[in-house]
Amino acid sequence: MDKLLLCLLVIVNFPGAFFQGNTSGKAFVFPTESDNSYVTLSAPVQKPLKAFTLCLQVYTALTRSYSLFSFATKAQYNEILLFSEKPGLYSVSVGGSDAYFKVPEAFYTPRHFCVTWESQTGITELWVDGKPMVRMSLKKGYTVGSEASIILGQEQDSFGGGFNKNQALVGDIGDVNMWDFVLPPEEIRAVSTNGVSTPNVLNWEELKYETRGEVFLKDQLWV
Ligand SMILES: *[C@@H]1O[C@H](CO)[C@@H](O)[C@H](O)[C@H]1NC(C)=O
């Protein structure tokens, strides 16, 4: 075998290596409950954030609490967290403070979420399936730290760890995109129906990720 190819295969198969690729049309599937299955995302550019928009799609039948997106820094484990508390209640955390959003329940349907936050006003928005919940306020004047550990499938209670299987996602997650600014409402509506707005922090079409445990990249069921 060609030495370069062999070398590449070794790198690609090495546990703990980051893959990079276009995951458009795909979803990470967590078929079983565990405290050791997860996906780590790598943001190509790491810088402190004064604002952000985070969007993703989730399909699950869970009725217990679970994490949708866990962004931890060494100083703050709940630096950015999107969490389902129970059916009809979601929390958004920024810098360790929480805002709770009541969301109309929907069973057995994939759901699209966008979270926006800006330091200048503290205004925090949660959009579900392209519809805005009532805006709330979190951490006015705060700056979200860089060098984050970004994890799908588990909730971090320490930097890159502290998982609890009672907070793990069982189901599918995809279309995870993040911007370093607040997307205007019309763009959020467009993103929630697969519209284009190129993300500059996390880009699902150029995703750098690492999987651990029972997690598989499969075709999206919601396309
Ligand atoms: C990723 O794949 C989709 C579907 O094949 C395509 O439309 C899109 O342009 C690709 N994106 C990049 C950055 O290559």
Coordinates of C-alpha atoms and ligand atoms in Angstrom, one line a residue:
M1 CA 0.0 0.0 0.0
D2 CA 1.1 3.5 -0.7
K3 CA 2.9 4.9 2.3
L4 CA 1.1 8.2 2.2
L5 CA -2.3 6.4 2.0
L6 CA -1.3 4.1 4.9
C7 CA -0.2 7.1 6.9
L8 CA -3.5 8.9 6.2
L9 CA -5.5 5.8 7.2
V10 CA -3.6 5.6 10.4
I11 CA -4.3 9.2 11.2
V12 CA -8.0 8.9 10.3
N13 CA -8.5 5.8 12.3
F14 CA -6.6 7.0 15.4
P15 CA -9.1 7.3 18.3
G16 CA -9.4 10.9 19.4
A17 CA -8.6 12.3 15.9
F18 CA -10.8 15.1 14.6
F19 CA -12.6 14.4 11.3
Q20 CA -13.4 17.3 9.0
G21 CA -16.1 17.0 6.5
N22 CA -19.4 18.2 5.0
T23 CA -22.1 16.6 7.2
S24 CA -24.9 18.3 5.2
G25 CA -27.9 16.0 5.1
K26 CA -26.4 13.9 8.0
A27 CA -27.2 13.7 11.7
F28 CA -25.4 12.3 14.7
V29 CA -27.5 9.4 16.1
F30 CA -27.3 8.4 19.7
P31 CA -29.2 5.2 19.8
T32 CA -28.6 4.2 23.4
E33 CA -28.5 5.9 26.7
S34 CA -25.0 6.3 28.2
D35 CA -22.6 8.6 30.0
N36 CA -19.7 8.0 27.6
S37 CA -21.1 8.6 24.1
Y38 CA -20.7 12.1 22.7
V39 CA -19.4 14.3 19.9
T40 CA -16.8 17.0 20.4
L41 CA -16.9 19.9 18.0
S42 CA -13.9 22.0 17.2
A43 CA -14.5 25.7 16.3
P44 CA -11.9 26.7 13.7
V45 CA -11.6 30.2 15.1
Q46 CA -11.7 30.5 18.9
K47 CA -12.3 34.0 20.2
P48 CA -14.3 35.6 23.1
L49 CA -17.9 36.2 22.1
K50 CA -19.9 39.3 22.7
A51 CA -22.9 37.8 20.9
F52 CA -23.8 34.6 19.2
T53 CA -26.5 32.7 17.4
L54 CA -26.7 28.9 17.8
C55 CA -29.0 26.7 15.7
L56 CA -29.6 23.0 15.6
Q57 CA -32.1 20.3 14.9
V58 CA -33.1 17.5 17.3
Y59 CA -35.3 14.5 17.1
T60 CA -35.9 12.5 20.3
A61 CA -38.6 10.7 22.2
L62 CA -37.1 11.6 25.6
T63 CA -39.4 13.0 28.3
R64 CA -36.7 13.3 30.9
S65 CA -34.2 16.2 30.9
Y66 CA -31.4 16.2 28.3
S67 CA -28.6 18.4 26.9
L68 CA -28.9 19.8 23.3
F69 CA -25.7 21.8 23.3
S70 CA -23.0 22.1 26.0
F71 CA -20.2 24.7 25.6
A72 CA -17.8 24.7 28.6
T73 CA -14.8 26.8 29.4
K74 CA -12.3 25.9 32.2
A75 CA -13.8 28.8 34.2
Q76 CA -17.5 28.1 33.6
Y77 CA -19.0 24.7 32.7
N78 CA -22.3 26.2 31.6
E79 CA -20.8 28.9 29.5
I80 CA -23.4 28.2 26.8
L81 CA -26.0 25.5 27.4
L82 CA -29.2 24.6 25.7
F83 CA -31.0 22.1 27.9
S84 CA -34.5 20.4 27.9
E85 CA -35.7 20.4 31.5
K86 CA -38.9 18.5 30.7
P87 CA -41.5 18.4 28.0
G88 CA -42.5 22.0 27.3
L89 CA -39.6 23.6 29.3
Y90 CA -36.2 24.5 28.0
S91 CA -33.4 26.4 29.6
V92 CA -30.7 28.6 28.0
S93 CA -27.6 29.3 30.0
V94 CA -24.9 31.9 29.4
G95 CA -22.0 32.3 31.7
G96 CA -23.7 30.1 34.3
S97 CA -27.0 32.0 34.5
D98 CA -30.2 30.4 33.3
A99 CA -33.3 31.6 31.5
Y100 CA -36.3 29.3 31.2
F101 CA -38.6 29.2 28.2
K102 CA -42.0 27.5 28.0
V103 CA -42.3 26.0 24.6
P104 CA -45.5 24.3 23.2
E105 CA -45.0 20.6 23.4
A106 CA -44.6 18.5 20.3
F107 CA -44.1 14.7 20.3
Y108 CA -42.5 12.6 17.6
T109 CA -41.5 15.6 15.4
P110 CA -38.0 16.8 14.8
R111 CA -37.6 20.3 16.2
H112 CA -35.4 23.2 15.1
F113 CA -33.9 25.5 17.8
C114 CA -32.0 28.8 17.5
V115 CA -30.6 30.6 20.5
T116 CA -29.4 34.2 20.2
W117 CA -27.6 36.3 22.9
E118 CA -26.0 39.7 22.9
S119 CA -23.8 41.1 25.6
Q120 CA -24.8 44.8 25.0
T121 CA -28.4 44.3 26.1
G122 CA -28.3 40.8 27.6
I123 CA -31.3 40.0 25.3
T124 CA -31.6 36.2 24.9
E125 CA -33.9 34.7 22.3
L126 CA -35.1 31.1 21.8
W127 CA -36.7 30.3 18.5
V128 CA -38.4 26.9 18.1
D129 CA -39.3 25.7 14.6
G130 CA -38.9 29.3 13.3
K131 CA -41.1 30.8 16.0
P132 CA -39.7 33.2 18.6
M133 CA -40.5 32.6 22.3
V134 CA -40.8 35.8 24.5
R135 CA -37.3 37.3 24.8
M136 CA -35.5 37.1 28.1
S137 CA -32.3 38.7 29.6
L138 CA -29.0 37.0 30.6
K139 CA -25.6 38.2 31.6
K140 CA -25.7 41.8 30.2
G141 CA -22.1 43.0 29.7
Y142 CA -20.6 39.5 29.8
T143 CA -18.1 38.0 27.4
V144 CA -18.3 34.3 26.5
G145 CA -14.9 32.7 26.9
S146 CA -12.9 31.1 24.2
E147 CA -11.0 27.8 24.2
A148 CA -14.3 26.0 24.8
S149 CA -15.1 22.3 25.0
I150 CA -18.1 21.9 22.8
I151 CA -20.1 18.7 23.2
L152 CA -23.2 17.2 21.7
G153 CA -25.0 14.3 23.4
Q154 CA -23.9 14.9 27.0
E155 CA -24.0 17.8 29.5
Q156 CA -20.6 18.9 30.9
D157 CA -20.3 19.3 34.7
S158 CA -16.5 19.7 34.2
F159 CA -14.4 20.8 31.3
G160 CA -14.9 17.9 28.8
G161 CA -16.4 15.6 31.3
G162 CA -18.7 15.2 34.4
F163 CA -21.4 13.5 32.3
N164 CA -24.6 12.0 33.7
K165 CA -26.6 9.5 31.6
N166 CA -29.8 11.0 32.9
Q167 CA -28.9 14.2 30.9
A168 CA -27.7 12.4 27.8
L169 CA -29.4 12.7 24.5
V170 CA -31.0 9.6 23.0
G171 CA -32.0 10.5 19.4
D172 CA -30.7 12.5 16.5
I173 CA -29.0 15.9 16.3
G174 CA -27.8 17.8 13.3
D175 CA -27.6 21.1 11.4
V176 CA -25.5 22.5 14.3
N177 CA -24.4 26.0 13.2
M178 CA -23.1 28.9 15.2
W179 CA -22.4 32.6 14.4
D180 CA -20.5 35.2 16.4
F181 CA -23.4 37.7 16.0
V182 CA -27.2 37.8 16.4
L183 CA -28.9 36.8 13.2
P184 CA -31.9 39.1 12.3
P185 CA -35.3 37.5 12.5
E186 CA -35.8 36.9 8.8
E187 CA -32.5 35.0 8.6
I188 CA -33.5 32.8 11.6
R189 CA -36.7 32.0 9.9
A190 CA -34.7 31.1 6.7
V191 CA -32.2 29.0 8.6
S192 CA -35.1 27.0 10.3
T193 CA -36.3 26.0 6.8
N194 CA -32.8 25.1 5.6
G195 CA -32.1 28.6 4.2
V196 CA -28.5 29.8 3.7
S197 CA -26.6 32.0 6.1
T198 CA -23.0 31.0 6.3
P199 CA -22.0 30.4 9.9
N200 CA -18.6 31.5 11.1
V201 CA -18.1 29.8 14.4
L202 CA -19.5 26.2 13.8
N203 CA -20.4 25.2 10.2
W204 CA -22.3 22.0 9.7
E205 CA -21.0 21.9 6.1
E206 CA -17.3 22.1 7.2
L207 CA -17.6 20.4 10.5
K208 CA -14.6 19.4 12.6
Y209 CA -15.7 16.7 15.0
E210 CA -14.6 13.7 17.1
T211 CA -17.0 11.0 18.2
R212 CA -16.8 8.7 21.3
G213 CA -18.8 5.7 22.2
E214 CA -22.1 4.7 20.5
V215 CA -22.7 7.6 18.1
F216 CA -23.2 7.2 14.4
L217 CA -23.4 9.7 11.5
K218 CA -26.4 8.7 9.4
D219 CA -28.8 10.3 6.9
Q220 CA -31.1 12.9 8.4
L221 CA -34.7 11.6 8.9
W222 CA -36.1 15.2 8.8
V223 CA -35.0 16.1 5.3
Ligands
LIG1 C1 -22.0 20.3 1.4 O1 -22.9 19.4 0.7 C2 -24.1 20.0 0.3 C3 -25.0 18.9 -0.3 O2 -24.2 18.0 -1.0 C4 -23.8 21.1 -0.8 O3 -25.0 21.6 -1.2 C5 -22.9 22.1 -0.2 O4 -22.5 23.1 -1.1 C6 -21.7 21.5 0.4 N1 -20.9 22.5 1.2 C7 -19.6 22.7 1.1 C8 -19.0 23.8 1.9 O5 -18.9 22.0 0.4

